[in-house]
Coordinates of C-alpha atoms in Angstrom, one line a residue:
M1 CA 221.6 -33.9 -57.2
K2 CA 219.2 -34.7 -60.0
K3 CA 217.6 -37.4 -57.9
I4 CA 217.0 -35.0 -55.0
Y5 CA 215.4 -32.6 -57.4
K6 CA 213.0 -35.3 -58.8
Y7 CA 212.1 -36.4 -55.4
S8 CA 211.3 -32.8 -54.4
I9 CA 208.9 -32.4 -57.3
L10 CA 207.2 -35.7 -56.6
A11 CA 206.7 -34.8 -53.0
C12 CA 205.2 -31.4 -53.9
A13 CA 202.8 -33.1 -56.3
I14 CA 201.6 -35.5 -53.6
L15 CA 201.1 -32.7 -51.1
L16 CA 199.1 -30.7 -53.6
T17 CA 196.9 -33.6 -54.4
A18 CA 196.3 -34.2 -50.7
C19 CA 195.2 -30.6 -50.2
Q20 CA 192.4 -30.7 -52.8
P21 CA 188.9 -31.0 -51.4
K22 CA 187.3 -34.4 -51.8
S23 CA 184.3 -34.5 -54.1
E24 CA 181.2 -35.7 -52.3
P25 CA 179.6 -38.9 -53.6
K26 CA 176.5 -38.2 -55.6
T27 CA 173.2 -39.0 -53.9
P28 CA 170.2 -40.4 -55.7
E29 CA 168.8 -36.9 -55.6
D30 CA 171.7 -35.7 -57.8
K31 CA 170.8 -38.1 -60.6
P32 CA 169.1 -36.5 -63.5
Q33 CA 165.3 -36.8 -63.1
D34 CA 163.0 -38.0 -65.9
P35 CA 160.8 -35.2 -67.1
P36 CA 157.3 -35.4 -65.6
V37 CA 154.7 -37.1 -67.8
A38 CA 152.2 -34.6 -69.1
Q39 CA 148.7 -35.5 -68.0
P40 CA 145.9 -35.1 -70.6
T41 CA 144.0 -31.9 -69.8
E42 CA 140.2 -32.0 -69.6
P43 CA 138.5 -29.9 -72.3
T44 CA 137.1 -26.7 -70.7
L45 CA 134.6 -24.4 -72.2
R46 CA 135.7 -20.8 -71.9
G47 CA 134.1 -17.7 -73.3
E48 CA 132.4 -14.4 -72.9
T49 CA 129.2 -12.7 -74.0
V50 CA 129.3 -10.0 -76.6
K51 CA 126.4 -7.6 -77.2
L52 CA 125.2 -7.4 -80.8
Q53 CA 125.7 -4.1 -82.4
V54 CA 122.3 -2.8 -83.7
T55 CA 121.2 0.7 -84.3
L56 CA 118.1 2.0 -82.5
P57 CA 116.5 5.4 -83.0
E58 CA 117.3 8.1 -80.4
C59 CA 114.9 8.1 -77.5
K60 CA 114.6 9.7 -74.1
G61 CA 112.4 8.7 -71.2
N62 CA 111.2 5.6 -69.5
T63 CA 109.2 4.3 -72.5
C64 CA 112.1 3.8 -74.8
P65 CA 112.2 0.3 -76.3
D66 CA 114.9 -1.9 -75.0
F67 CA 116.4 -4.4 -77.5
T68 CA 119.4 -6.3 -76.0
V69 CA 120.8 -9.4 -77.7
E70 CA 124.1 -11.0 -76.8
R71 CA 126.0 -13.9 -78.3
L72 CA 128.6 -16.2 -76.9
Q73 CA 132.2 -16.3 -78.1
T74 CA 134.0 -19.4 -76.9
N75 CA 137.1 -21.5 -77.6
F76 CA 134.8 -24.0 -79.4
P77 CA 133.6 -22.5 -82.8
F78 CA 131.0 -25.2 -83.3
I79 CA 129.2 -24.1 -80.1
D80 CA 129.3 -20.5 -81.2
Q81 CA 127.8 -21.3 -84.6
L82 CA 125.0 -23.4 -83.0
L83 CA 124.1 -20.8 -80.5
D84 CA 124.1 -18.0 -83.1
Q85 CA 121.5 -19.9 -85.1
Q86 CA 119.4 -20.5 -81.9
I87 CA 119.5 -16.8 -81.2
L88 CA 118.1 -16.1 -84.7
D89 CA 115.4 -18.7 -84.1
Q90 CA 114.5 -17.1 -80.8
L91 CA 114.2 -13.7 -82.5
S92 CA 112.0 -15.1 -85.1
K93 CA 109.8 -16.9 -82.6
I94 CA 109.4 -13.9 -80.4
L95 CA 108.6 -11.5 -83.2
D96 CA 106.3 -14.0 -84.9
V97 CA 103.9 -13.5 -82.0
V98 CA 102.9 -10.2 -83.6
G99 CA 103.6 -11.3 -87.2
A100 CA 106.9 -9.3 -87.5
G101 CA 109.2 -12.3 -87.8
D102 CA 108.1 -13.3 -91.3
S103 CA 108.8 -9.9 -92.8
A104 CA 112.2 -9.8 -91.2
A105 CA 113.2 -13.3 -92.2
S106 CA 111.8 -12.9 -95.7
S107 CA 114.2 -10.1 -96.7
P108 CA 116.8 -11.2 -99.2
Q109 CA 120.2 -12.0 -97.8
T110 CA 123.6 -11.6 -99.4
N111 CA 126.5 -13.9 -98.4
E112 CA 127.9 -11.1 -96.2
Q113 CA 124.6 -10.8 -94.4
K114 CA 124.4 -14.5 -93.7
Q115 CA 127.8 -14.4 -92.2
S116 CA 127.2 -11.4 -89.9
L117 CA 124.9 -12.0 -86.9
D118 CA 124.9 -8.2 -86.3
I119 CA 123.3 -7.5 -89.7
Q120 CA 120.7 -10.2 -89.3
A121 CA 119.8 -9.0 -85.8
Q122 CA 119.4 -5.5 -87.2
R123 CA 116.6 -6.7 -89.4
Y124 CA 114.8 -8.0 -86.3
A125 CA 115.5 -4.8 -84.4
N126 CA 113.9 -2.9 -87.3
S127 CA 110.7 -4.9 -86.9
F128 CA 110.9 -4.5 -83.1
I129 CA 111.0 -0.7 -83.6
K130 CA 108.1 -0.8 -86.0
I131 CA 106.1 -2.5 -83.2
D132 CA 107.0 0.3 -80.8
E133 CA 106.0 2.9 -83.3
E134 CA 102.6 1.3 -83.9
L135 CA 101.9 1.0 -80.1
K136 CA 102.8 4.7 -79.5
A137 CA 100.5 5.6 -82.4
L138 CA 97.7 4.0 -80.4
S139 CA 98.7 6.2 -77.4
S140 CA 100.2 3.3 -75.5
S141 CA 102.7 4.2 -72.8
H142 CA 104.2 0.8 -72.4
Q143 CA 107.9 0.1 -72.7
I144 CA 108.4 -2.9 -74.9
S145 CA 111.6 -5.0 -74.4
L146 CA 113.4 -7.9 -75.8
M147 CA 116.4 -9.7 -74.3
I148 CA 118.4 -12.8 -75.3
K149 CA 121.5 -13.8 -73.4
P150 CA 123.5 -17.0 -73.3
K151 CA 125.5 -18.1 -70.2
I152 CA 128.0 -21.0 -69.6
L153 CA 126.6 -23.1 -66.7
Q154 CA 128.9 -26.1 -66.7
P155 CA 132.3 -25.5 -68.4
K156 CA 133.7 -29.0 -68.2
G157 CA 133.0 -32.6 -67.3
K158 CA 131.2 -35.2 -69.3
L159 CA 128.6 -32.6 -70.4
A160 CA 129.3 -28.9 -70.8
T161 CA 126.1 -26.9 -70.5
V162 CA 125.1 -23.5 -71.8
V163 CA 121.7 -21.9 -71.1
L164 CA 120.0 -19.4 -73.5
N165 CA 117.8 -17.1 -71.5
S166 CA 115.2 -14.9 -73.3
S167 CA 112.5 -12.6 -72.2
S168 CA 110.2 -10.2 -74.0
Y169 CA 107.3 -7.8 -73.5
L170 CA 105.6 -6.5 -76.7
G171 CA 102.7 -4.7 -75.2
G172 CA 100.3 -7.5 -74.4
A173 CA 98.8 -8.6 -71.1
H174 CA 102.1 -10.0 -69.9
G175 CA 105.6 -10.8 -71.1
S176 CA 107.2 -14.0 -72.0
T177 CA 110.3 -15.8 -70.8
S178 CA 112.2 -19.0 -71.7
Q179 CA 115.2 -21.0 -70.7
R180 CA 116.8 -23.4 -73.2
Y181 CA 119.7 -25.6 -72.3
Y182 CA 122.3 -27.0 -74.7
N183 CA 124.6 -29.8 -73.7
F184 CA 127.9 -30.6 -75.4
D185 CA 130.5 -33.3 -75.4
L186 CA 133.7 -31.2 -75.7
A187 CA 136.0 -34.1 -76.3
H188 CA 134.1 -35.2 -79.5
Q189 CA 132.8 -31.6 -80.2
K190 CA 129.2 -32.5 -80.6
Q191 CA 125.8 -31.6 -79.1
V192 CA 124.3 -34.2 -76.8
Q193 CA 120.6 -34.9 -76.9
L194 CA 118.5 -36.5 -74.2
H195 CA 118.3 -39.9 -76.0
D196 CA 122.1 -39.9 -76.1
L197 CA 122.2 -40.4 -72.4
L198 CA 120.0 -43.5 -72.3
L199 CA 121.0 -47.1 -72.2
P200 CA 119.5 -49.3 -74.9
K201 CA 115.7 -49.8 -74.7
Q202 CA 115.3 -47.5 -71.7
K203 CA 113.2 -44.7 -73.3
A204 CA 110.0 -46.1 -72.0
K205 CA 111.4 -46.3 -68.5
L206 CA 112.5 -42.7 -68.6
D207 CA 109.1 -41.6 -69.9
K208 CA 107.4 -43.3 -67.0
L209 CA 109.8 -41.7 -64.4
A210 CA 109.2 -38.3 -66.0
H211 CA 105.4 -38.9 -65.9
D212 CA 105.5 -39.9 -62.3
A213 CA 107.5 -36.8 -61.5
F214 CA 104.8 -34.8 -63.4
K215 CA 102.1 -36.2 -61.2
V216 CA 104.0 -35.4 -58.0
W217 CA 104.5 -31.8 -59.3
I218 CA 100.8 -31.4 -59.9
V219 CA 100.0 -32.3 -56.3
D220 CA 102.9 -30.4 -54.7
A221 CA 102.0 -27.2 -56.7
K222 CA 98.4 -27.6 -55.7
L223 CA 97.2 -27.5 -59.2
A224 CA 94.8 -30.3 -58.8
N225 CA 94.0 -33.1 -56.4
N226 CA 93.6 -35.6 -59.2
P227 CA 96.5 -35.7 -61.7
E228 CA 94.3 -37.5 -64.2
E229 CA 91.8 -34.7 -64.3
Y230 CA 94.6 -32.1 -64.7
E231 CA 96.0 -34.0 -67.6
Q232 CA 92.7 -33.7 -69.5
A233 CA 93.5 -30.0 -69.9
W234 CA 97.3 -30.2 -69.8
P235 CA 98.5 -33.6 -71.3
F236 CA 101.9 -34.7 -70.3
Q237 CA 104.9 -34.8 -72.7
V238 CA 108.6 -35.4 -72.2
T239 CA 110.7 -32.5 -73.2
N240 CA 114.1 -32.6 -74.8
N241 CA 115.2 -29.5 -72.9
F242 CA 117.3 -30.9 -70.1
L243 CA 120.4 -30.5 -68.0
L244 CA 122.1 -32.7 -65.3
G245 CA 121.8 -31.1 -61.9
E246 CA 123.4 -32.0 -58.6
Q247 CA 120.5 -34.2 -57.6
G248 CA 119.4 -35.7 -60.8
L249 CA 118.1 -35.1 -64.4
I250 CA 116.3 -31.8 -64.7
L251 CA 113.6 -31.5 -67.4
Q252 CA 112.9 -27.9 -68.1
Y253 CA 109.5 -26.9 -69.6
G254 CA 108.4 -23.7 -71.2
E255 CA 105.4 -21.5 -70.7
Y256 CA 102.1 -23.3 -71.5
E257 CA 103.7 -26.6 -72.2
I258 CA 102.4 -28.5 -69.2
G259 CA 100.5 -25.9 -67.3
P260 CA 98.9 -22.4 -67.4
Y261 CA 100.9 -19.2 -67.5
V262 CA 100.8 -18.8 -63.8
V263 CA 103.1 -21.8 -63.2
G264 CA 105.9 -20.1 -65.1
L265 CA 108.7 -22.4 -66.3
P266 CA 108.0 -25.7 -64.7
R267 CA 110.9 -28.1 -63.8
L268 CA 110.7 -31.8 -63.2
V269 CA 113.6 -33.5 -61.4
I270 CA 114.3 -37.2 -61.6
P271 CA 116.7 -38.3 -58.9
F272 CA 119.9 -40.1 -59.9
S273 CA 118.9 -42.9 -57.6
E274 CA 116.0 -43.7 -59.9
L275 CA 118.1 -43.5 -63.0
Q276 CA 120.4 -46.4 -62.3
G277 CA 120.1 -48.7 -65.2
V278 CA 118.4 -46.0 -67.3
L279 CA 121.2 -43.5 -67.9
K280 CA 124.7 -44.5 -69.1
S281 CA 127.1 -44.8 -66.2
E282 CA 129.3 -41.9 -67.4
Y283 CA 126.3 -39.6 -66.8
L284 CA 125.7 -40.7 -63.3
P285 CA 127.6 -39.5 -60.2
K286 CA 130.6 -41.6 -59.3
V287 CA 130.1 -43.7 -56.2
D288 CA 133.0 -43.9 -53.7
T289 CA 133.1 -47.7 -53.4
A290 CA 135.8 -47.6 -50.8
A291 CA 133.8 -45.4 -48.5
A292 CA 130.6 -47.3 -49.2
S293 CA 132.2 -50.6 -48.3
T294 CA 133.6 -49.3 -45.0
P295 CA 131.9 -51.2 -42.2
V296 CA 129.9 -49.0 -39.8
A297 CA 131.0 -49.2 -36.2
T298 CA 128.4 -50.5 -33.8
D299 CA 128.0 -49.8 -30.2
T300 CA 128.8 -53.1 -28.3
R301 CA 128.0 -51.7 -24.9
K302 CA 125.2 -53.4 -23.1
S303 CA 122.3 -51.3 -21.8

């Protein structure tokens, strides 16, 4: 009887095992995957403009003076500090036209004032208001204005670029404008100058290319038929104010640098095709060698 009982238990165990669902074999997809390798992210310049807080006297009407200065706040403090100083330099330069910059800049500064761009800008705003008061005392109905504003043009790449735009009208015959470009290597956190782009011993070649572009600009702008005669009044010079555009190296000039006021802010463009062997390769557009080496299909049909 005991044997029959043991055999019954063994038979039930076999039956239960047979009824269990079979586990499916693991496919390669079921194997644990290695975590993806994190790709190094390209540094990107991000920021916003913030209007400086200065106090102006209450005024109503269309002759109220307009003083608007903005600074850039980015994720790269070294850029913010550099541009803050450039903004102060621009304020001094603009107000020096009428002799106001010296008095504003000569005021004693405490450590707190040196650290606050708002406080320093207020000193220039005070000089600006003084100019307005003097003009109105002369029965002038002009509205004077001063504007400085930075803007991120190229946020990433080999060169990140910021432009500092400024304009002013202080009651003279006409106003004044400027565009100043600042280029940065974000990976190494430094400003890049024009000479940093050049291959060794290529400064003379770049100067010649820029001079040639200057001569073409003279003729195209119909400033003179003979560039040599034009240069007697407006001699050529290579500026360090530059940016890399889609077509080539852009040299940006200010008012009265290479021409009369009527030409505004002249630009000279040197195509990238002429800068091979002059600029370092990392500053030139990458050429798709695979596409360039693809043979061009020819028409074999006989006419």
